[in-house]
Short mmCIF file of C-alpha atoms in Angstrom, two decimals:
data_model
loop_
_atom_site.label_atom_id
_atom_site.label_comp_id
_atom_site.label_asym_id
_atom_site.label_seq_id
_atom_site.Cartn_x
_atom_site.Cartn_y
_atom_site.Cartn_z
CA MET A 1 51.90 110.07 144.37
CA GLY A 2 48.63 111.57 145.35
CA LYS A 3 46.14 112.03 148.37
CA GLY A 4 47.01 110.29 151.54
CA VAL A 5 48.45 110.19 154.85
CA PHE A 6 52.26 110.44 155.75
CA ILE A 7 53.03 108.62 159.30
CA PRO A 8 56.40 109.48 160.34
CA LEU A 9 58.17 106.53 161.89
CA ASN A 10 60.36 108.62 164.22
CA GLY A 11 63.13 105.91 164.46
CA LYS A 12 60.47 103.01 164.79
CA LYS A 13 60.73 100.13 162.48
CA VAL A 14 58.35 100.06 159.47
CA GLN A 15 56.66 96.92 160.71
CA GLU A 16 55.83 98.74 164.17
CA GLY A 17 54.49 101.52 162.29
CA LEU A 18 52.23 99.41 160.32
CA ARG A 19 50.94 97.77 163.44
CA GLU A 20 50.04 101.24 164.93
CA VAL A 21 48.04 101.88 161.65
CA TRP A 22 46.14 98.37 161.90
CA GLU A 23 45.55 99.25 165.46
CA ARG A 24 44.02 102.67 164.59
CA PHE A 25 41.80 101.07 161.68
CA LEU A 26 40.39 98.35 164.10
CA LYS A 27 39.78 100.81 166.73
CA THR A 28 37.84 103.19 164.64
CA SER A 29 36.55 102.06 161.35
CA LEU A 30 37.09 98.38 160.63
CA LYS A 31 35.58 95.23 162.11
CA ALA A 32 38.41 93.02 161.15
CA LEU A 33 41.66 92.82 158.98
CA LEU A 34 42.96 90.12 156.74
CA VAL A 35 46.57 90.14 157.01
CA PRO A 36 49.43 87.90 157.29
CA ILE A 37 49.85 86.65 160.86
CA GLU A 38 52.09 84.58 162.88
CA SER A 39 50.21 81.24 163.71
CA GLU A 40 51.90 78.65 165.78
CA GLY A 41 55.28 79.84 164.70
CA PHE A 42 54.56 79.95 161.08
CA ILE A 43 53.20 82.87 158.67
CA SER A 44 49.85 82.65 157.09
CA PRO A 45 47.14 85.05 156.35
CA GLY A 46 44.50 85.34 159.11
CA LEU A 47 41.66 87.53 160.31
CA ILE A 48 42.12 89.80 163.62
CA GLY A 49 39.26 91.69 165.06
CA THR A 50 40.69 93.20 168.26
CA PRO A 51 43.55 95.34 168.81
CA ASP A 52 45.00 92.38 170.87
CA GLY A 53 45.72 90.40 167.60
CA ILE A 54 47.95 93.54 166.42
CA GLU A 55 51.23 91.97 167.97
CA ARG A 56 50.67 88.75 165.92
CA THR A 57 50.29 90.67 162.36
CA ARG A 58 53.42 90.10 160.11
CA ALA A 59 52.63 92.24 156.94
CA LEU A 60 56.30 92.41 156.01
CA ALA A 61 56.94 88.69 156.01
CA PRO A 62 58.54 87.86 152.78
CA TYR A 63 56.31 84.53 152.17
CA ILE A 64 53.13 83.91 150.71
CA PRO A 65 51.62 80.45 151.41
CA ILE A 66 48.45 81.06 149.37
CA ASN A 67 46.96 83.92 147.24
CA THR A 68 44.60 85.75 149.35
CA ALA A 69 42.37 86.32 146.54
CA ARG A 70 41.40 82.58 146.81
CA LEU A 71 40.69 83.37 150.50
CA LEU A 72 38.44 86.28 149.66
CA GLN A 73 36.52 84.06 147.33
CA MET A 74 35.97 81.59 150.11
CA LEU A 75 35.06 84.39 152.64
CA THR A 76 32.34 86.08 150.52
CA LYS A 77 31.25 82.98 148.59
CA LEU A 78 27.69 83.09 150.42
CA GLU A 79 27.38 86.81 151.47
CA PRO A 80 29.78 89.82 151.52
CA PRO A 81 30.44 90.77 155.23
CA SER A 82 28.04 92.91 157.15
CA GLU A 83 30.68 95.08 158.50
CA PRO A 84 33.86 96.35 156.57
CA ILE A 85 37.02 94.39 156.49
CA GLY A 86 40.25 95.59 155.41
CA VAL A 87 42.36 93.11 153.40
CA VAL A 88 46.13 93.75 153.58
CA ALA A 89 47.68 91.96 150.59
CA ARG A 90 50.49 92.00 148.00
CA PRO A 91 49.93 93.71 144.57
CA CYS A 92 49.63 89.83 142.87
CA GLU A 93 46.73 89.09 145.37
CA ILE A 94 44.95 92.39 145.18
CA ARG A 95 45.21 92.12 141.28
CA ALA A 96 43.78 88.39 141.45
CA ALA A 97 41.12 89.82 143.54
CA ILE A 98 40.04 92.45 141.19
CA GLU A 99 39.90 89.47 138.36
CA LEU A 100 37.99 87.39 140.73
CA ARG A 101 35.51 90.53 141.10
CA LYS A 102 35.23 90.80 137.31
CA LEU A 103 34.25 87.31 137.52
CA LYS A 104 31.77 87.81 140.09
CA GLN A 105 33.67 85.66 142.53
CA VAL A 106 34.75 88.07 145.17
CA ALA A 107 32.15 90.64 146.81
CA GLU A 108 32.88 94.44 146.49
CA LYS A 109 30.87 95.50 149.44
CA ASN A 110 32.46 96.04 152.81
CA LEU A 111 35.86 94.60 151.62
CA LEU A 112 38.59 97.16 151.42
CA LEU A 113 41.78 96.28 149.50
CA LEU A 114 44.86 97.66 151.27
CA ALA A 115 47.76 96.96 148.87
CA ILE A 116 51.03 96.86 150.33
CA ASP A 117 54.40 97.27 148.54
CA CYS A 118 56.22 94.14 147.95
CA GLY A 119 60.05 93.45 147.06
CA GLY A 120 59.35 89.87 146.65
CA THR A 121 58.78 86.64 148.55
CA TYR A 122 60.86 83.59 149.12
CA PRO A 123 60.06 79.94 148.39
CA LEU A 124 58.91 77.93 151.55
CA ARG A 125 62.31 76.21 152.00
CA VAL A 126 64.20 79.38 151.89
CA TYR A 127 61.65 81.19 154.40
CA GLN A 128 61.99 78.31 156.81
CA GLU A 129 65.78 78.87 157.01
CA LYS A 130 65.24 82.60 157.46
CA LEU A 131 62.89 82.02 160.18
CA LYS A 132 65.64 79.88 161.87
CA GLU A 133 67.98 82.89 161.67
CA GLY A 134 65.00 84.81 163.49
CA LYS A 135 64.16 86.82 160.36
CA VAL A 136 60.36 86.93 160.33
CA GLU A 137 59.94 90.26 158.42
CA GLU A 138 62.23 92.24 156.13
CA VAL A 139 62.02 95.69 154.64
CA GLN A 140 64.67 94.71 152.10
CA VAL A 141 64.63 91.40 150.51
CA ASP A 142 67.17 89.30 149.15
CA GLN A 143 66.54 89.52 145.35
CA SER A 144 68.73 86.61 144.68
CA LEU A 145 66.57 84.26 146.69
CA ILE A 146 63.18 85.24 145.80
CA ARG A 147 60.86 83.06 143.83
CA ASP A 148 60.73 82.85 140.02
CA ALA A 149 57.46 84.75 139.90
CA CYS A 150 58.84 87.52 142.04
CA LYS A 151 62.25 87.94 140.21
CA VAL A 152 60.29 89.03 137.16
CA CYS A 153 57.31 90.74 138.59
CA THR A 154 56.87 94.35 137.60
CA TYR A 155 54.23 95.20 140.11
CA PRO A 156 55.89 95.82 143.39
CA VAL A 157 53.11 98.39 143.77
CA ALA A 158 49.39 97.53 142.79
CA PRO A 159 47.90 99.30 140.00
CA TRP A 160 44.79 99.66 141.84
CA SER A 161 43.62 99.24 145.32
CA ASP A 162 41.24 101.32 147.75
CA LEU A 163 44.54 102.19 149.77
CA ARG A 164 48.22 101.59 148.91
CA VAL A 165 50.45 100.93 151.90
CA CYS A 166 53.63 102.61 150.94
CA TYR A 167 57.18 102.38 152.37
CA MET A 168 59.53 101.54 149.56
CA GLY A 169 61.72 104.51 148.88
CA ILE A 170 60.25 106.56 151.57
CA ASP A 171 62.50 107.87 154.47
CA GLU A 172 61.57 107.46 157.85
CA GLY A 173 57.84 107.16 157.26
CA ILE A 174 54.91 105.34 155.70
CA PHE A 175 52.42 106.83 153.27
CA LEU A 176 48.94 105.51 152.98
CA GLU A 177 47.71 106.54 149.74
CA ALA A 178 43.94 106.69 148.85
CA LEU A 179 42.95 105.88 145.44
CA THR A 180 39.12 105.66 145.86
CA GLU A 181 36.61 107.10 147.71
CA GLU A 182 36.37 104.36 150.16
CA GLY A 183 39.90 104.42 150.72
CA GLU A 184 39.85 108.08 151.66
CA ARG A 185 36.82 107.61 153.81
CA LEU A 186 38.82 104.94 155.73
CA LEU A 187 41.51 107.28 156.49
CA LYS A 188 38.93 110.08 157.50
CA GLU A 189 37.14 107.83 159.80
CA SER A 190 40.31 106.63 161.42
CA GLY A 191 41.18 110.29 161.92
CA PHE A 192 43.72 111.03 159.84
CA GLU A 193 44.18 114.41 157.74
CA VAL A 194 44.36 113.56 154.11
CA GLU A 195 46.64 115.62 152.03
CA ASP A 196 48.54 115.58 148.52
CA ARG A 197 52.06 114.27 148.96
CA GLU A 198 54.92 113.66 146.37
CA PHE A 199 57.94 111.37 147.16
CA GLU A 200 60.70 112.00 144.48
CA LYS A 201 62.97 109.26 146.08
CA ARG A 202 60.14 106.66 146.00
CA LYS A 203 59.52 107.33 142.10
CA ARG A 204 63.20 106.86 141.46
CA VAL A 205 63.40 103.82 143.62
CA LEU A 206 60.44 102.19 142.11
CA SER A 207 61.25 103.08 138.32
CA GLU A 208 64.63 101.42 138.75
CA LEU A 209 63.19 98.32 140.36
CA ILE A 210 60.70 98.05 137.60
CA GLN A 211 63.10 98.48 134.90
CA ASP A 212 65.35 95.81 136.53
CA LYS A 213 62.46 93.47 136.75
CA ALA A 214 61.38 94.08 133.16
CA GLN A 215 64.49 93.16 132.14
CA LYS A 216 64.59 89.89 134.02
CA GLU A 217 61.10 89.20 132.62
CA ASP A 218 62.45 89.53 128.94
CA GLU A 219 65.25 87.21 129.88
CA LEU A 220 62.71 84.66 131.19
CA LEU A 221 60.49 84.95 128.13
CA ARG A 222 63.67 84.55 125.95
CA TYR A 223 64.57 81.33 127.96
CA GLN A 224 61.21 79.99 127.39
CA GLN A 225 61.42 80.42 123.52
CA GLU A 226 64.62 78.83 123.51
CA GLU A 227 64.50 76.09 125.85
CA LEU A 228 60.74 75.23 126.67
CA LYS A 229 59.31 75.56 123.24
CA GLY A 230 58.27 72.75 120.58
CA TYR A 231 56.93 69.40 120.74
CA GLU A 232 59.99 67.68 122.15
CA ALA A 233 60.94 70.27 125.00
CA LEU A 234 57.40 70.66 126.05
CA LEU A 235 56.62 67.09 126.33
CA ARG A 236 59.77 66.55 128.18
CA GLU A 237 58.83 69.22 130.75
CA LEU A 238 55.40 67.68 131.15
CA SER A 239 56.48 64.39 131.26
CA ILE A 240 57.19 64.88 135.23
CA CYS A 241 53.53 65.97 135.61
CA ILE A 242 51.49 63.61 137.69
CA LYS A 243 48.22 65.52 137.07
CA CYS A 244 47.58 66.14 140.82
CA HIS A 245 45.87 69.31 139.85
CA ASN A 246 47.65 71.18 142.51
CA CYS A 247 48.51 74.09 140.15
CA MET A 248 45.02 74.40 139.34
CA THR A 249 43.70 74.19 143.09
CA VAL A 250 46.09 77.01 144.13
CA CYS A 251 45.65 79.31 141.17
CA PRO A 252 43.49 82.22 142.29
CA ILE A 253 41.89 82.51 138.93
CA CYS A 254 40.97 79.14 138.27
CA TYR A 255 37.38 79.39 140.19
CA CYS A 256 35.15 77.10 138.51
CA LYS A 257 32.82 75.18 140.79
CA GLU A 258 32.64 72.34 138.52
CA CYS A 259 35.77 71.64 136.85
CA PHE A 260 35.82 70.01 133.58
CA PHE A 261 38.69 67.93 134.52
CA ASN A 262 36.97 66.69 137.55
CA SER A 263 33.99 65.81 135.42
CA PRO A 264 32.67 62.42 134.11
CA SER A 265 34.33 63.66 130.69
CA PHE A 266 37.43 62.22 132.14
CA GLU A 267 35.98 58.84 133.46
CA PHE A 268 36.93 56.26 130.73
CA GLU A 269 36.46 52.44 130.56
CA ALA A 270 39.68 50.46 130.55
CA ASP A 271 39.19 49.55 126.79
CA ARG A 272 39.39 53.36 125.91
CA PHE A 273 42.84 53.08 127.03
CA LEU A 274 43.38 50.14 125.15
CA ASN A 275 42.43 51.67 121.86
CA LEU A 276 44.65 54.56 122.63
CA LEU A 277 47.47 52.22 123.17
CA GLU A 278 46.73 50.68 119.84
CA SER A 279 47.33 53.74 117.99
CA LYS A 280 50.43 54.76 120.10
CA GLY A 281 52.27 51.60 120.67
CA VAL A 282 53.13 52.84 123.92
CA LEU A 283 50.98 54.84 126.51
CA ARG A 284 52.16 57.04 129.57
CA LEU A 285 49.79 57.07 132.44
CA PRO A 286 48.19 59.45 133.65
CA THR A 287 46.91 60.39 130.30
CA GLU A 288 46.10 64.12 129.23
CA VAL A 289 48.74 66.19 131.01
CA LEU A 290 49.05 68.35 127.68
CA LEU A 291 45.66 68.66 127.50
CA PHE A 292 45.18 69.71 131.01
CA HIS A 293 47.76 72.28 130.90
CA LEU A 294 46.68 73.80 127.50
CA THR A 295 43.17 73.82 128.63
CA ARG A 296 43.97 75.69 131.90
CA MET A 297 45.95 77.99 129.72
CA ALA A 298 43.06 78.75 127.32
CA HIS A 299 40.79 79.28 130.32
CA MET A 300 42.96 81.61 132.52
CA ALA A 301 45.68 83.04 130.64
CA LEU A 302 44.04 86.38 130.13
CA SER A 303 43.47 86.78 133.76
CA CYS A 304 46.71 85.24 135.05
CA VAL A 305 48.44 87.84 137.46
CA GLY A 306 51.68 85.86 137.30
CA CYS A 307 51.63 85.14 141.14
CA GLY A 308 53.43 81.94 140.33
CA MET A 309 51.67 79.99 143.19
CA CYS A 310 51.37 77.23 140.48
CA GLN A 311 54.94 76.50 140.27
CA GLU A 312 54.92 76.94 144.26
CA GLY A 313 52.35 74.24 144.67
CA CYS A 314 53.78 71.72 142.04
CA PRO A 315 55.28 68.78 143.87
CA GLN A 316 57.12 67.52 140.78
CA GLY A 317 59.10 70.75 139.93
CA VAL A 318 57.27 71.42 136.53
CA ARG A 319 58.04 74.95 135.51
CA VAL A 320 54.43 75.87 135.25
CA PHE A 321 55.07 79.63 136.03
CA VAL A 322 57.39 79.96 133.20
CA LEU A 323 55.07 78.30 130.73
CA PHE A 324 52.05 80.21 131.93
CA LYS A 325 53.99 83.59 132.03
CA ALA A 326 55.01 83.19 128.46
CA VAL A 327 51.58 82.45 127.32
CA ALA A 328 49.92 85.06 129.54
CA LYS A 329 52.24 87.93 128.18
CA LYS A 330 51.24 86.68 124.68
CA VAL A 331 47.57 86.51 124.91
CA GLN A 332 47.24 89.55 127.14
CA GLY A 333 49.25 91.54 124.64
CA ILE A 334 46.69 90.43 121.98
CA PHE A 335 44.08 92.48 123.88
CA GLN A 336 46.15 94.83 125.42
CA TYR A 337 44.76 93.75 128.47
CA GLU A 338 46.51 93.75 131.95
CA PRO A 339 44.81 91.92 134.73
CA GLY A 340 44.03 93.81 137.75
CA ARG A 341 45.28 96.97 136.42
CA ASP A 342 41.62 98.61 136.55
CA PRO A 343 38.50 97.09 137.80
CA LYS A 344 36.62 99.12 135.28
CA GLU A 345 38.38 97.52 132.37
CA THR A 346 36.23 94.62 131.15
CA LEU A 347 37.31 90.97 130.54
CA PRO A 348 38.09 90.76 126.61
CA LEU A 349 36.39 87.47 126.09
CA THR A 350 33.18 88.98 127.60
CA THR A 351 33.29 91.99 125.51
CA PHE A 352 31.78 92.14 122.06
CA LYS A 353 33.56 93.83 119.44
CA GLU A 354 32.29 93.73 115.90
CA GLU A 355 35.45 94.15 114.35
CA GLU A 356 38.38 92.68 115.86
CA LEU A 357 41.07 89.60 115.38
CA LYS A 358 40.37 89.40 111.54
CA GLU A 359 43.95 87.98 111.32
CA VAL A 360 42.90 84.68 112.91
CA GLU A 361 39.90 84.01 110.88
CA SER A 362 40.72 81.26 108.22
CA ARG A 363 39.58 82.18 104.73
CA LEU A 364 38.92 79.90 101.82
CA HIS A 365 39.99 82.26 99.09
CA VAL A 366 42.80 84.55 100.18
CA PRO A 367 41.68 88.23 99.00
CA MET B 1 43.93 83.19 121.72
CA ILE B 2 44.43 79.48 121.18
CA LYS B 3 46.43 80.17 118.27
CA GLY B 4 48.54 82.65 120.51
CA ILE B 5 49.19 80.11 123.12
CA LEU B 6 50.11 77.45 120.59
CA GLU B 7 52.64 79.73 118.72
CA VAL B 8 54.32 80.69 121.91
CA LEU B 9 54.63 76.95 122.80
CA GLY B 10 55.70 76.02 119.41
CA LEU B 11 52.84 73.68 118.77
CA GLU B 12 52.08 74.66 114.98
CA PRO B 13 49.02 77.16 115.35
CA GLU B 14 48.55 76.69 111.71
CA ARG B 15 46.91 73.44 112.38
CA VAL B 16 43.99 75.20 113.94
CA PHE B 17 41.33 76.62 111.70
CA LEU B 18 38.50 79.12 112.44
CA THR B 19 35.72 79.97 110.21
CA TRP B 20 32.10 80.38 110.13
CA ILE B 21 29.93 78.45 107.71
CA GLY B 22 26.09 79.04 107.75
CA ALA B 23 23.72 75.88 108.04
CA SER B 24 22.63 76.38 104.27
CA GLU B 25 26.14 76.65 103.06
CA GLY B 26 26.82 73.21 102.14
CA PRO B 27 29.21 73.56 99.40
CA GLN B 28 31.38 75.85 101.47
CA PHE B 29 31.42 73.14 104.21
CA ALA B 30 32.69 70.69 101.83
CA GLN B 31 35.43 73.29 100.30
CA TRP B 32 36.38 73.60 103.93
CA ALA B 33 36.71 69.81 104.51
CA HIS B 34 38.71 69.31 101.21
CA ARG B 35 40.98 72.15 102.03
CA ILE B 36 42.00 70.97 105.67
CA ASP B 37 42.44 67.37 104.28
CA GLN B 38 44.88 68.76 101.52
CA PHE B 39 46.50 70.66 104.46
CA VAL B 40 47.27 67.93 106.62
CA LYS B 41 48.35 65.43 103.77
CA GLU B 42 50.81 68.29 102.87
CA LYS B 43 51.92 68.94 106.37
CA GLY B 44 51.99 65.36 107.75
CA LEU B 45 50.79 64.16 110.70
CA ASN B 46 50.74 65.87 114.17
CA PRO B 47 53.90 64.71 115.85
CA LEU B 48 51.99 64.40 119.10
CA ASN B 49 50.24 61.28 117.53
CA LYS B 50 53.04 59.18 118.09
CA SER B 51 54.03 60.67 121.43
CA SER B 52 53.44 58.30 124.49
CA ILE B 53 52.44 61.34 126.27
CA THR B 54 48.87 62.85 125.69
#
């Protein structure tokens, strides 16, 4: 592990311990916290500014309605905050925020990223059932019920953030691990003593969990290669796509203000469809579903953090995540790039290297 | 990257060509056009042509 603060729970629940941490942050050094809250009986990210709101925080609710990185983009679109805000979010949200920072879409100033351990999140319907049983927050998430994206996620812990909020594999306590100077300053300003700590059990628990998820990831990629590959299989999967653009809207990485697919390039005269009909015989509407998904892949697969919100947002049940996961794995592998791993790592497509990828160049005369 | 995407999805990445031809290299341009034409003739039409889904 590393530098940080160990907070013993003394018999309290993890969520209670976390609320005390949030309270301390708000009383001393943060103007507000962006954290999952209970709002009219349901869970959503929300801002709390005074310690009064602490009771409403639900940082351990195993449900993610929207990738918080999207909200950070909205919050800091015009100006970063004038006073520090802490953002409590899951590793996939933190990683997406780092990618959006590289794309100049999320501010750095006064925005502290606090990454909380994540054992996975449930699909909406499953979580609604859990709520009926009164299970709002869970430390141990039922691995058989979590979303496809979470089942294969090898990031229960964020590779980078200002502060890691650690509880997995730690007995009777929470560890706040500072990874940046800003994170360390936050702890010190909040009156915590920073020390070096190691947690052998946590290391073991996490490595077992990651190993298990990596195996499930392999299985998913194999499934895609066997079942969702080739013209026929792909078109069959996309035949249920209605091009509603939901996957694009909820994707934290798809950030363009003026999307090509909402542009006049896709406004056609009726006769254009008739021309297309002539060459095809039968024309399925809406058109360009394959083009839509392929273009989105080409645009954002390198920064895809695999949060799976695309599949969650699809009203038709297209397995968008499975397709994106497979493609992202491939193209990120080409550049040995892991989105959200390190804010200093530059985006491969904006980095010039004189000698690279010679194998894709087509040559007239094979040497 | 495009080739990688098409490969994973099984959409014949070999149909995509990438090369650089200078504005003054007319003959090379013609050679490429010829080569791609030959390639498509041998390979046959892209199956997507006949699909009702675009």
